[in-house]
Each structure stands twice: as C-alpha cells, then as structure tokens.
mmCIF file of C-alpha atoms and ligand atoms in Angstrom:
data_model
loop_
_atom_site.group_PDB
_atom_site.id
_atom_site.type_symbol
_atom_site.label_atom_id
_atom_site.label_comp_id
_atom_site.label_asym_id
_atom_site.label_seq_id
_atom_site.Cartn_x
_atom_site.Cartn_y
_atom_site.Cartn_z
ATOM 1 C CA UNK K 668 -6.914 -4.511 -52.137
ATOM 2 C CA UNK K 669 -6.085 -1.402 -50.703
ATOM 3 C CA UNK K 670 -3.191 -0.429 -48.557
ATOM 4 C CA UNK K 671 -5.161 2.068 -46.462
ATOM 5 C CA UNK K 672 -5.040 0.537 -42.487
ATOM 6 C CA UNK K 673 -8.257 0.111 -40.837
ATOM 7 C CA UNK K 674 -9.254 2.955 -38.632
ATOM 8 C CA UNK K 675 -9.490 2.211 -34.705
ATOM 9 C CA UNK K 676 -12.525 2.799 -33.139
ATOM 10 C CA UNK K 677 -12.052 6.563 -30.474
ATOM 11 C CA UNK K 678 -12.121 3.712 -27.607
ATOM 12 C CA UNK K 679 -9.626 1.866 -29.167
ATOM 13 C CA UNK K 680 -6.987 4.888 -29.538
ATOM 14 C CA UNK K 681 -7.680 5.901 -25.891
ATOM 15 C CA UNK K 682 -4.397 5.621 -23.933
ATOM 16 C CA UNK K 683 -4.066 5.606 -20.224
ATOM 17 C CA UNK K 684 -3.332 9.162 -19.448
ATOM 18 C CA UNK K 685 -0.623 9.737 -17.030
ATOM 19 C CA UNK K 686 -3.082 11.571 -14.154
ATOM 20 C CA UNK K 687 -2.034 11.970 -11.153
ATOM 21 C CA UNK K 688 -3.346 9.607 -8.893
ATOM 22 C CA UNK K 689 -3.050 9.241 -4.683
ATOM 23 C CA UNK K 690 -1.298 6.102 -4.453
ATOM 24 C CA UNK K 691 -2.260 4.065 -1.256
ATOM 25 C CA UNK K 692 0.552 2.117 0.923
ATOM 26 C CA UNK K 693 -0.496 -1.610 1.741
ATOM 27 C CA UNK K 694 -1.191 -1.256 5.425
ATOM 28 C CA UNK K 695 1.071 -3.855 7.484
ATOM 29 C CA UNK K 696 3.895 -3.890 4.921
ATOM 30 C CA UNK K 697 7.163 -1.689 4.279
ATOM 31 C CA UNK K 698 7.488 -2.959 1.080
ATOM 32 C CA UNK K 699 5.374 -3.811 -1.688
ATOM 33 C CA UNK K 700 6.960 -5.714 -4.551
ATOM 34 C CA UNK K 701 5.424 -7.034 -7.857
ATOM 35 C CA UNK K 702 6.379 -10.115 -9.999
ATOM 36 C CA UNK K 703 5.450 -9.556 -13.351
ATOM 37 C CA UNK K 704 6.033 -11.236 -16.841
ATOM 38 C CA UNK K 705 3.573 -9.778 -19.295
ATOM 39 C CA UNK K 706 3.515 -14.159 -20.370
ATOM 40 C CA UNK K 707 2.096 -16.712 -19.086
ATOM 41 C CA UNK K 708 3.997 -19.973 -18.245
ATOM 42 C CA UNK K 709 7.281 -18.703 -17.937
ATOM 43 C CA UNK K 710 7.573 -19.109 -13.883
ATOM 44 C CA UNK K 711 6.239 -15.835 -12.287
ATOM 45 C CA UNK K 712 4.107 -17.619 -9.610
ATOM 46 C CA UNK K 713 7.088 -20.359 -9.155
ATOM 47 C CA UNK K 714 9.723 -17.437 -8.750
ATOM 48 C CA UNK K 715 7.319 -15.265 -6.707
ATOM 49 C CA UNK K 716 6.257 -18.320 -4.058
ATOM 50 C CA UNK K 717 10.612 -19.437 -3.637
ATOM 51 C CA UNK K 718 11.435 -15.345 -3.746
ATOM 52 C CA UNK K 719 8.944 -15.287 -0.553
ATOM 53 C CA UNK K 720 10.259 -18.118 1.352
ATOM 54 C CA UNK K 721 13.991 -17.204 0.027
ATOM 55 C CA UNK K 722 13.281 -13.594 1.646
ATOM 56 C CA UNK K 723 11.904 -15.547 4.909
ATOM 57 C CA UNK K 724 15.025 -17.718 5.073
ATOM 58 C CA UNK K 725 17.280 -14.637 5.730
ATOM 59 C CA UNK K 726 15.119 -13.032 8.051
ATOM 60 C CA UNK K 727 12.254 -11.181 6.270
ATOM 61 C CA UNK K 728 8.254 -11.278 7.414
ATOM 62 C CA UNK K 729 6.731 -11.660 4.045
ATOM 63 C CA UNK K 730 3.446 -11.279 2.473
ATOM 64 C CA UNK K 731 2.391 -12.988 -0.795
ATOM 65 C CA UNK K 732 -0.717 -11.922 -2.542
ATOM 66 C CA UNK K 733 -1.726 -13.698 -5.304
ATOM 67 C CA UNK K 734 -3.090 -10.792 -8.134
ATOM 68 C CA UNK K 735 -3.974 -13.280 -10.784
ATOM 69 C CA UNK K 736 -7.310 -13.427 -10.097
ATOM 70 C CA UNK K 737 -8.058 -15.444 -13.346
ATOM 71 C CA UNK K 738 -5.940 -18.135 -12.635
ATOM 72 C CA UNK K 739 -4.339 -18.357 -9.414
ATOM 73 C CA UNK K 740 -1.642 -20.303 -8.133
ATOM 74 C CA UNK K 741 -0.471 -19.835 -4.748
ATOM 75 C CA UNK K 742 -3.241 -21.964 -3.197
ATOM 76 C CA UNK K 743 -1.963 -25.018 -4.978
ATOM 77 C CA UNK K 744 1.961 -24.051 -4.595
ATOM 78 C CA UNK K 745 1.604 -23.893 -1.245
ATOM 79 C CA UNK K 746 -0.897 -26.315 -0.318
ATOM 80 C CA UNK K 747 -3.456 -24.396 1.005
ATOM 81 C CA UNK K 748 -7.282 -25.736 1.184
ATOM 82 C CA UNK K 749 -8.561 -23.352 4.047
ATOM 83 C CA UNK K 750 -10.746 -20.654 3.955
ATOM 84 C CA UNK K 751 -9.099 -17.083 5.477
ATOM 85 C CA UNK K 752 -11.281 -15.878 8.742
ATOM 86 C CA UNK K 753 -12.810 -12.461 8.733
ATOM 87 C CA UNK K 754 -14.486 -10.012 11.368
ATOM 88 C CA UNK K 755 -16.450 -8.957 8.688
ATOM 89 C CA UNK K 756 -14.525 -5.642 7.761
ATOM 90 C CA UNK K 757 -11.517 -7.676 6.844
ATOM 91 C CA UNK K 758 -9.942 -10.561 5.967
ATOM 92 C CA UNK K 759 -7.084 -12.259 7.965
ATOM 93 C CA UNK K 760 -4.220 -13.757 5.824
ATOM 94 C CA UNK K 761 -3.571 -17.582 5.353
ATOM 95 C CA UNK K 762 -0.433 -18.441 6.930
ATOM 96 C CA UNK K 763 1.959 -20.840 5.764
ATOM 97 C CA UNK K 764 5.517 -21.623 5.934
ATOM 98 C CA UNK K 765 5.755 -18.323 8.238
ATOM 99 C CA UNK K 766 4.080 -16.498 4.938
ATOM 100 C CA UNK K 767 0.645 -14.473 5.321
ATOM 101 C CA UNK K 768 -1.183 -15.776 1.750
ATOM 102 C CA UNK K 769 -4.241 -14.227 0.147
ATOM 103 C CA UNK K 770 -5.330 -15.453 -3.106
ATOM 104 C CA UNK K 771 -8.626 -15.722 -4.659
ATOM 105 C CA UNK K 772 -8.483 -19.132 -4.953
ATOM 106 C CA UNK K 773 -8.918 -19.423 -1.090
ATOM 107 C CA UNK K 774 -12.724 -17.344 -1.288
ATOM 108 C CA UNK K 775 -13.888 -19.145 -4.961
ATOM 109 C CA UNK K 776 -14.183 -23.194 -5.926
ATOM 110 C CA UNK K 777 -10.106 -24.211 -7.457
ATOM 111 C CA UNK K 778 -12.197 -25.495 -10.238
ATOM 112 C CA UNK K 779 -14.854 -23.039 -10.881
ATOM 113 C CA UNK K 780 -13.671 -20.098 -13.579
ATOM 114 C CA UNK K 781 -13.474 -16.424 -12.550
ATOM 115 C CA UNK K 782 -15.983 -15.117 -15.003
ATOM 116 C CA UNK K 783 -15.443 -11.186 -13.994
ATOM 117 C CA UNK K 784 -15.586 -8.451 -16.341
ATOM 118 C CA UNK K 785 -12.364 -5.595 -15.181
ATOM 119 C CA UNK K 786 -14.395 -3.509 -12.847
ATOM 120 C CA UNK K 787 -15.065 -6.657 -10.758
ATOM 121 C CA UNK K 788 -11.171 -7.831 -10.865
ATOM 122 C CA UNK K 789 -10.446 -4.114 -10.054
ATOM 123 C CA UNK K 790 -12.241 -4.541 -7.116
ATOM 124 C CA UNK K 791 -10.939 -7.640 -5.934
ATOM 125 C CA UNK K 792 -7.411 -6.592 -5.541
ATOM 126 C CA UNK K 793 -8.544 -3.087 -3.603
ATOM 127 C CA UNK K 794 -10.402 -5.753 -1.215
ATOM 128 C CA UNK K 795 -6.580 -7.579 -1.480
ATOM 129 C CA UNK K 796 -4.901 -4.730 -0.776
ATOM 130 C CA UNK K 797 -6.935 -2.727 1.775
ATOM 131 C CA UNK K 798 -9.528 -5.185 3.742
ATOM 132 C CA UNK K 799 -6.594 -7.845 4.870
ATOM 133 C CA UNK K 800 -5.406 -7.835 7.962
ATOM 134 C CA UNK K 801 -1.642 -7.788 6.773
ATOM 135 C CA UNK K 802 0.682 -7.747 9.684
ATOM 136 C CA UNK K 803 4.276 -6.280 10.519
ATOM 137 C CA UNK K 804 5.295 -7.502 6.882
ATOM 138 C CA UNK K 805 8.929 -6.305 5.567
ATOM 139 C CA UNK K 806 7.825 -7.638 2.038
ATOM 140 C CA UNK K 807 4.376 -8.096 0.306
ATOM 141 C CA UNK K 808 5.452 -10.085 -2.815
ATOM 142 C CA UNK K 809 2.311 -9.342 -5.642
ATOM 143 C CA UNK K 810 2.272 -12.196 -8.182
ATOM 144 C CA UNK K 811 0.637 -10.764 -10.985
ATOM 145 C CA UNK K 812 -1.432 -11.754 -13.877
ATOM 146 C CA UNK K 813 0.333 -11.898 -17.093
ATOM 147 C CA UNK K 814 0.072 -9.288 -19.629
ATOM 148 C CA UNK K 815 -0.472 -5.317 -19.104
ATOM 149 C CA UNK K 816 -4.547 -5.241 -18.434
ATOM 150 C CA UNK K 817 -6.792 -3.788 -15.116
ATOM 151 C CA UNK K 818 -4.690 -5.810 -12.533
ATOM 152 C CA UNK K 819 -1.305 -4.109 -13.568
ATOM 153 C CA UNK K 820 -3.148 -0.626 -14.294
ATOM 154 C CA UNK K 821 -4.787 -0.684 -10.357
ATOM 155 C CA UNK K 822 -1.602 -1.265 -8.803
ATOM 156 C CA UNK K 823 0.655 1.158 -10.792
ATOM 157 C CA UNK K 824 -1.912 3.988 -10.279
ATOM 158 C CA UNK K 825 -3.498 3.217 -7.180
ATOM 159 C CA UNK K 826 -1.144 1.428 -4.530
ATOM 160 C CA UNK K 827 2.174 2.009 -3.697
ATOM 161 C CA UNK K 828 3.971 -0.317 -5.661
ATOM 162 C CA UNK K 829 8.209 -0.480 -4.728
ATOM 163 C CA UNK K 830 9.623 -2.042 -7.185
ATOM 164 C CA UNK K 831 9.002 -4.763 -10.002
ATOM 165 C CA UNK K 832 10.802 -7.501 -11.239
ATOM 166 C CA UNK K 833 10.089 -8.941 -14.454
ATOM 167 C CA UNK K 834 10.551 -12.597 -15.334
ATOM 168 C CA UNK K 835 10.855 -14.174 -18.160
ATOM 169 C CA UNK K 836 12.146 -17.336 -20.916
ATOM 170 C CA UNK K 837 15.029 -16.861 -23.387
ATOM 171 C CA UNK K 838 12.542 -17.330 -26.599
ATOM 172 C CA UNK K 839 11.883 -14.081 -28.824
ATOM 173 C CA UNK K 840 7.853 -14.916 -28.391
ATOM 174 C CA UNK K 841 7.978 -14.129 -24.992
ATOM 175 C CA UNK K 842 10.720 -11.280 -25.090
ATOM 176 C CA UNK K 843 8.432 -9.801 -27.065
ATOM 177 C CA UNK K 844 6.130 -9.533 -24.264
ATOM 178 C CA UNK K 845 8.211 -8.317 -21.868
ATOM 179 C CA UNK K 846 9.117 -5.384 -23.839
ATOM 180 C CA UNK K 847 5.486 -4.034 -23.327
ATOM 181 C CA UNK K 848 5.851 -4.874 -20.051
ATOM 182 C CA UNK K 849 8.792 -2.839 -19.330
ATOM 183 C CA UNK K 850 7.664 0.006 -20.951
ATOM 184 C CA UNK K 851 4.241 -0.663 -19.001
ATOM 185 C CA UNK K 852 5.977 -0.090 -15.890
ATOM 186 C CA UNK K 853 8.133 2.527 -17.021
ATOM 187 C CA UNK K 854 5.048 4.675 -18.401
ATOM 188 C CA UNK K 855 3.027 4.187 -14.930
ATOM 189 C CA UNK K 856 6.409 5.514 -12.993
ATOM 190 C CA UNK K 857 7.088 1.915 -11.192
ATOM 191 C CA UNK K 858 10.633 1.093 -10.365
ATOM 192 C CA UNK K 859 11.915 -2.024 -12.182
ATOM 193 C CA UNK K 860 14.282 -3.712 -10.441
ATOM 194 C CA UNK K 861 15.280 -5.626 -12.836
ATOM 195 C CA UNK K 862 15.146 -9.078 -15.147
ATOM 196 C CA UNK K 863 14.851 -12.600 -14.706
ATOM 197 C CA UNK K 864 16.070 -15.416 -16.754
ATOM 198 C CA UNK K 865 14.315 -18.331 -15.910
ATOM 199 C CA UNK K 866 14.170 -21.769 -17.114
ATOM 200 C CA UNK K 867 17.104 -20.521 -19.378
ATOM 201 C CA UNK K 868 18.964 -23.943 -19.891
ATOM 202 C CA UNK K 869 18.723 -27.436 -18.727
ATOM 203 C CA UNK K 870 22.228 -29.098 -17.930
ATOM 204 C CA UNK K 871 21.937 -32.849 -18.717
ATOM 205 C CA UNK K 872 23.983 -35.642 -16.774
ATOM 206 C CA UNK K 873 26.534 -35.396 -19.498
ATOM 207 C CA UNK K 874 27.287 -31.526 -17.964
ATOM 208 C CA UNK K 875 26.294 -30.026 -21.017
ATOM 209 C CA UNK K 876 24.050 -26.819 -21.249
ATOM 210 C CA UNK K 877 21.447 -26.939 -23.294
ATOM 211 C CA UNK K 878 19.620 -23.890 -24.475
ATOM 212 C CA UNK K 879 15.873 -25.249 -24.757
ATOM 213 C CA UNK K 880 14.137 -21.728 -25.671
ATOM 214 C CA UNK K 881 17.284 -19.926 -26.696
ATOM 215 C CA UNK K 882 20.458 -18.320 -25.153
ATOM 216 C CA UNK K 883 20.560 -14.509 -23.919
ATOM 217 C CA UNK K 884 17.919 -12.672 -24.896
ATOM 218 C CA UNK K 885 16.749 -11.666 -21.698
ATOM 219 C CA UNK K 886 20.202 -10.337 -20.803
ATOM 220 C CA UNK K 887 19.833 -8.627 -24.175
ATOM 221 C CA UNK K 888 16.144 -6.786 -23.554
ATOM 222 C CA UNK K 889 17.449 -5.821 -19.905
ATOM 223 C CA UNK K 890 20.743 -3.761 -21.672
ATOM 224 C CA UNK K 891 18.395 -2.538 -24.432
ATOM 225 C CA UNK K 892 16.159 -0.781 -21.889
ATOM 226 C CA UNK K 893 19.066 -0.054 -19.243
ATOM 227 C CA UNK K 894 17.444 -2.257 -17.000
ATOM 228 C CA UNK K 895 19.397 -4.497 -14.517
ATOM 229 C CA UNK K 896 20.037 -8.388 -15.616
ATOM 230 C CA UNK K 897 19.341 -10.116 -11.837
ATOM 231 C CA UNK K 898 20.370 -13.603 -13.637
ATOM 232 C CA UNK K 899 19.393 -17.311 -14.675
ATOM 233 C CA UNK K 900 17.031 -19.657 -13.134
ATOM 234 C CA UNK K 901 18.137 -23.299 -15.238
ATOM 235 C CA UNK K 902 15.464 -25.921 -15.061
ATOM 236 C CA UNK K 903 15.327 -28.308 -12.741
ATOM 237 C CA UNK K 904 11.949 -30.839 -13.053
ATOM 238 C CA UNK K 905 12.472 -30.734 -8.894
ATOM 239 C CA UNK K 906 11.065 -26.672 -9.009
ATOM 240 C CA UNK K 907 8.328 -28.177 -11.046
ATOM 241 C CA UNK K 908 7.282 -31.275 -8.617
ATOM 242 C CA UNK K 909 7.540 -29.121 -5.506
ATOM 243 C CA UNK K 910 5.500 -26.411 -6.640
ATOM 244 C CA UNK K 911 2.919 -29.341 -7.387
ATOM 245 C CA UNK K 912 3.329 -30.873 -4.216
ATOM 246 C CA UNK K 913 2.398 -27.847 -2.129
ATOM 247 C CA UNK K 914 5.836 -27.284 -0.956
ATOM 248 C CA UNK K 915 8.241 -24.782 -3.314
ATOM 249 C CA UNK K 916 11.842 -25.926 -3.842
ATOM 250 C CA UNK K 917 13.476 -23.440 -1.546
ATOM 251 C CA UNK K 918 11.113 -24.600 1.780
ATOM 252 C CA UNK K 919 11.470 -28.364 0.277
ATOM 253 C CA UNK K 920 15.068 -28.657 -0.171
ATOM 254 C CA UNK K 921 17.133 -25.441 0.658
ATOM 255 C CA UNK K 922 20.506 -26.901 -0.440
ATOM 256 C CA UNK K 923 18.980 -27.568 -3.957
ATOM 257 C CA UNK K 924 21.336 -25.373 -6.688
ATOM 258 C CA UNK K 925 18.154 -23.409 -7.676
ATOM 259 C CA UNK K 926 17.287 -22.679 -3.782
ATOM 260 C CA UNK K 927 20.801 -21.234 -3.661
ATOM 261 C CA UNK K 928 20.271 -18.442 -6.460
ATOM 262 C CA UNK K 929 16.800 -17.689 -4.932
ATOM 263 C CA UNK K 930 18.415 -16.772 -1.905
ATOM 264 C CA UNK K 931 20.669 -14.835 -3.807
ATOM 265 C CA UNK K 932 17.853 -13.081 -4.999
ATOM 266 C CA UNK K 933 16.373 -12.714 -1.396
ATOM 267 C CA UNK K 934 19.497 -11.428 -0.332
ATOM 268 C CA UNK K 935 19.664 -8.533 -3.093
ATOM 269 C CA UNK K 936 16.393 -7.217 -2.519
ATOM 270 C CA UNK K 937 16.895 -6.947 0.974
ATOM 271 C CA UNK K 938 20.121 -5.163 0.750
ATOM 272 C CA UNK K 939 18.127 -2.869 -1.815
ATOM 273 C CA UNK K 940 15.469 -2.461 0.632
ATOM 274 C CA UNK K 941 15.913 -2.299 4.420
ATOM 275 C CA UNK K 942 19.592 -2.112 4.702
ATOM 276 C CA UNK K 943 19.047 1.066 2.696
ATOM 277 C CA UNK K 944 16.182 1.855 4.973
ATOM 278 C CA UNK K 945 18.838 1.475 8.377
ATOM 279 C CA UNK K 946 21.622 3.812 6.529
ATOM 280 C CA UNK K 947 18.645 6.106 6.216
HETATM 281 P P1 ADP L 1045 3.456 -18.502 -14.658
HETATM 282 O O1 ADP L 1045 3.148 -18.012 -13.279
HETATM 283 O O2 ADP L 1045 4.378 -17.586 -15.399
HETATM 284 O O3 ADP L 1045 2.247 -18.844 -15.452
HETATM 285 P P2 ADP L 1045 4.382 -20.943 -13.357
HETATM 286 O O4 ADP L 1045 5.170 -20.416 -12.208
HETATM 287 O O5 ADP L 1045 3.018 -21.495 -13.095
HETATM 288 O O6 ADP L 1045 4.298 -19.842 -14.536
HETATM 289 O O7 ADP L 1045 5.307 -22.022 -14.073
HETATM 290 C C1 ADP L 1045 4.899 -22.712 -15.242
HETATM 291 C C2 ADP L 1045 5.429 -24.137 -15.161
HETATM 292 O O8 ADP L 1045 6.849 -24.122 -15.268
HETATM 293 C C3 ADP L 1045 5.104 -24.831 -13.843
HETATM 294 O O9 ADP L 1045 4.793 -26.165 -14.107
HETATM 295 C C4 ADP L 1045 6.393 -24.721 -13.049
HETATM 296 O O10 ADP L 1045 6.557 -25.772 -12.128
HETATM 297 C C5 ADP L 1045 7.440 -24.802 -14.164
HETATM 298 N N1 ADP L 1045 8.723 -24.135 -13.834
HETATM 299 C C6 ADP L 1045 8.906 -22.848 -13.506
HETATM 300 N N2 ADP L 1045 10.217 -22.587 -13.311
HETATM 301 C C7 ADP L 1045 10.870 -23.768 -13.503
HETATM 302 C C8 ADP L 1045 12.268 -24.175 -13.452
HETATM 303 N N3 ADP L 1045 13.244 -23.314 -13.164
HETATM 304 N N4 ADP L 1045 12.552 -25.473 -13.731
HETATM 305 C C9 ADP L 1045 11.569 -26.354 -14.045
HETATM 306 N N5 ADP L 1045 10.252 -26.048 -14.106
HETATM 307 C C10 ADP L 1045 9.910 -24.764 -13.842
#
C-alpha cells in the first residue's frame, strides 16, 4: 500500500475557466429565475411549479421552463398531455393555470429515457431559451436538473440568469450538495437569492414537530456562506398528492398552510424584483 493519491487524468483537472461570455436575455421575460438544489428529491420541481402559481396569485405573468431534461416534471405536476404548436422557427408555450410551460417531456414519450450525451442537452435548453415564443412574462421560473453539470454551466455562462434560489432537506447528505452548489453559482457570478428549507419537519396531530431528516442545517449552510435563509417548507402528504394529481397545492387549495408561505415567497421575490424595477 502506498499513500501516494492517484493522479487525475489533464481532462479531469480541467476547471471551467471564468471567460467572459455574452450572456443572452430570455426574450419575452424581465426576469429569469432558477430553482436549483444540486439533489435530487428534495422538492425543487414541487417548490418551482407552487413558486409559479404563488407569483401568479399576486399578480405576476410567469413562465416555467422545465431544464431537467433527464427527468422532467412539470408535464406531470401540471397535468399536461399536449404537444406545444410551432411555426416552424419556434415553439409556442403550453399554457396552464395562466402559466406558459415548456418542458421536454411535452416533445419526447413520458416513458421513453433521454439518452443524450451534454452537447445534445446543451442544445436543448438554447432551443428552450431562444426558439419559444415566450410572451410579456414578469418571471421565467427555470427548474433545474440536480447537481452542477452542462444544464447549470449553459445557463450561468450563456443566458441571463437573475437570481437563484437553492432548495434543499435538513440532512447533512444533501447539505453536502448544496455547498457545491452555492459555490457553483457563486464561481459563475449568479446572484443567489437565497435558501430553502423544505420538507424540514412534519407536525403530527398530537402538535408536535418532528424533525424527520434533521433540524437546521440549512439555516446553518445559508449563515456559513452569508447567504439569505428564505425559510421552512414542513411536509404536508397534500403537496405530495397535488403535485401527482396535476394540480400543485397552491392552485388546488390556496388556504392550505404551505400555500400561505409560498405566497410569502411570491411576495418576496416580487418586492426584490419589480417593485425595485418601479423605484428605478
Ligand atoms: P426534486 O425536483 O428535487 O427531484 P420533487 O419536487 O419531485 O423533487 O419532490 C420529490 C417528492 O417529494 C415528490 O413526491 C413531492 O411530492 C414530495 N414533496 C416535495 N415537497 C414536499 C412537502 N413539503 N411535503 C410533502 N411532500 C413533498
């Protein structure tokens, strides 16, 4: 045995320089914003699809586009089956609940796997974000991939991104995660808005918290990086059944507790965004 580490291949070391690249504006949006959580299964699509309609509720127009081109959601959270029309330069938008949708999942089978090496995924989200007919959007809400691969690397470099919030669960497995994401975002110059806590406790009908994955540590990465704590999402099995049913929580049942915080949510990044932009 030998303690010597094994060298990496040149590829291997290669970093992603920090070039200047011309980032292009979504056309038919002011804002473009991205929901990240470097892990999968902690909520991103649920929190991206009720941040949408929460943003809608108060007044927004809002985009979503669905970035995870390996496994997308937003057909089957909001109950989409159709096709989106195109004049053959671009594609129009799916629209639903008042949101313009475009997702993968509406061109390609639900059931068939997205075999696609990175250039191929690269060049789906350029068709995403420059052959759609977005229109007169205040908010494009990107749900992302998980993870810090192509996906994340196109829109940091290459699109005008406006912020990004990150979302994740209280357990140190995924924490880990999000610290790569964060500094991800931070090397690529993208504003993060801030942290997510969701699915952080489950209160039972005695009215007791209880802590499934852990208490805090998201709170605890945010003020480790100086990042801003936005809050907790608890778990509710209601998020869950709507999201399956084609209808998320906040369009299904606005007086719901978890509806509530999402427009809490909707009501911060608007005041970030275009009450900011009327001082202006
Ligand atoms: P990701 O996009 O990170 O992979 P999803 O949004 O698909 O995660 O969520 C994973 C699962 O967790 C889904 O079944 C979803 O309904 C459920 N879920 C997400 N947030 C909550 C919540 N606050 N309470 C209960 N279930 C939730």
């Amino acid at each position: 045995m030998t303690d010597k580490k094994p060298e990496l291949s040149a590829a291997m070391k290669s970093k992603v320089e920090p070039k200047v690249f011309k980032k292009n504006p979504i056309i038919g949006t002011k804002f473009t914003i991205a929901i990240s959580s470097a892990k999968g299964g902690v909520g991103k699509s649920t929190f991206a699809t009720n941040l949408a309609l929460a943003l809608k509720q108060i007044g927004c127009k809002v985009g979503i586009l669905d970035a995870d081109i390996y496994g997308p959601s937003i057909p089957k959270m909001f109950g989409i089956n159709e096709k989106p029309k195109s004049d053959g330069q671009k594609l129009d938008p799916v629209v639903k609940y008042d949101i313009q949708c475009m997702s993968i999942g509406f061109l390609a089978d639900q059931q068939t796997p997205m075999i696609w090496r990175g250039p191929m995924v690269t060049s789906a989200i350029k068709t995403f974000t420059q052959k759609v007919n977005w229109k007169d959007l205040d908010f494009i809400i990107v749900d992302m991939p998980p993870g810090t691969g192509d996906t994340q690397l196109t829109f940091s470099q290459e699109i005008k991104m406006d912020g990004a919030i990150i979302v994740s669960t209280p357990q140190e497995v995924a924490l880990l995660d999000v610290k790569r994401g964060i500094k991800m975002f931070d090397k690529l110059g993208v504003k993060i808005l801030g942290l997510v806590d969701n699915m952080s406790f489950f209160k039972g009908d005695d009215g007791k918290k209880y802590n499934l994955f852990g208490e805090g540590g998201v709170k605890k990465t945010a003020e480790e990086f100086k990042k801003e704590f936005l809050g907790e999402i608890p778990i509710d099995p209601n998020v869950g059944k709507s999201g399956d049913n084609g209808k998320p929580i906040v369009e299904e049942n606005p007086d719901n507790e978890i509806s509530k915080i999402y427009l809490n949510f909707a009501k911060k990044i608007k005041s970030i965004y275009l009450l900011d932009q009327k001082q202006s």
